[in-house]
CSV table of C-alpha atoms in Angstrom, one decimal:
chain,number,residue,atom,x,y,z
A,12,MET,CA,35.8,93.2,123.7
A,13,LYS,CA,33.7,96.0,122.3
A,14,LYS,CA,33.2,94.2,119.0
A,15,ILE,CA,31.9,91.1,120.8
A,16,LEU,CA,29.5,93.2,122.8
A,17,ALA,CA,28.3,95.1,119.7
A,18,ILE,CA,27.6,91.8,117.9
A,19,ALA,CA,25.8,90.3,120.9
A,20,VAL,CA,23.6,93.4,121.2
A,21,SER,CA,22.9,93.4,117.5
A,22,ALA,CA,21.9,89.7,117.6
A,23,MET,CA,19.7,90.4,120.6
A,24,LEU,CA,17.9,93.2,118.8
A,25,ALA,CA,17.7,91.3,115.5
A,26,ILE,CA,15.8,88.5,117.4
A,27,SER,CA,13.7,90.5,119.8
A,28,ILE,CA,12.3,93.4,117.7
A,29,PRO,CA,10.9,91.1,114.9
A,30,ALA,CA,9.6,88.7,117.5
A,31,VAL,CA,7.6,91.5,119.2
A,32,ALA,CA,6.5,92.9,115.9
A,33,ALA,CA,5.4,89.5,114.7
A,34,GLY,CA,3.5,88.9,117.9
A,35,LEU,CA,1.6,92.1,117.5
A,36,ALA,CA,0.9,91.4,113.9
A,37,ILE,CA,-0.3,87.9,114.6
A,38,SER,CA,-2.6,89.1,117.4
A,39,SER,CA,-4.3,91.7,115.3
A,40,ALA,CA,-4.3,89.8,112.0
A,41,GLY,CA,-5.3,86.5,113.7
A,42,THR,CA,-8.3,88.2,115.4
A,43,ALA,CA,-9.4,89.7,112.1
A,44,ALA,CA,-8.9,86.4,110.3
A,45,ILE,CA,-11.0,84.5,112.8
A,46,SER,CA,-13.7,87.1,112.6
A,47,ALA,CA,-13.7,86.9,108.8
A,48,LEU,CA,-13.8,83.1,108.9
A,49,THR,CA,-16.9,83.0,111.0
A,50,GLU,CA,-18.7,85.1,108.4
A,51,LYS,CA,-17.2,83.7,105.2
A,52,PRO,CA,-15.5,80.3,105.5
A,53,GLU,CA,-14.1,80.5,102.0
A,54,THR,CA,-11.6,83.2,103.1
A,55,PHE,CA,-9.5,80.6,105.0
A,56,PHE,CA,-6.6,80.6,102.6
A,57,ARG,CA,-6.3,84.4,102.6
A,58,ALA,CA,-6.5,84.5,106.4
A,59,PHE,CA,-3.9,81.7,106.8
A,60,LEU,CA,-1.6,83.5,104.3
A,61,ILE,CA,-1.6,86.8,106.2
A,62,VAL,CA,-1.0,85.1,109.6
A,63,ALA,CA,1.8,82.9,108.0
A,64,LEU,CA,3.5,86.0,106.5
A,65,ALA,CA,3.4,87.7,109.9
A,66,GLU,CA,5.0,84.6,111.5
A,67,ALA,CA,7.7,84.6,108.8
A,68,LEU,CA,8.9,87.9,110.1
A,69,ALA,CA,9.9,86.3,113.4
A,70,ILE,CA,11.7,83.5,111.6
A,71,TYR,CA,13.7,86.0,109.5
A,72,GLY,CA,14.7,87.8,112.6
A,73,LEU,CA,15.8,84.5,114.2
A,74,ILE,CA,17.9,83.7,111.1
A,75,MET,CA,19.6,87.1,111.2
A,76,GLY,CA,20.3,86.8,114.9
A,77,ILE,CA,21.9,83.4,114.4
A,78,LEU,CA,24.0,84.7,111.5
A,79,LEU,CA,25.1,87.6,113.7
A,80,TRP,CA,25.9,85.3,116.6
A,81,LEU,CA,28.1,83.1,114.4
A,82,GLN,CA,30.2,86.2,113.7
A,83,LEU,CA,31.5,86.0,117.3
C-alpha cells in the first residue's frame, strides 16, 4: 500500500511541478516575446522557439507522470 501511495504522489508531483513552472515561464517569456515582436517582427522565430521550449517542459513532466503511473 505504501508503494502505491508513493508512486501516486510521485506521479502527481512529476506532472504538477513542471506544469506550474511551464505556466510561469510561458507567461513571462510570452509577454517578452509579444513585446519584441511589436518592435521587430523578424524576431518571430526566436520568440516562438523560447515559448515552445517552455511548453515542452510541461509535456516532459506529463510523460514522466504517465510512466510513473504505469508502474502501479
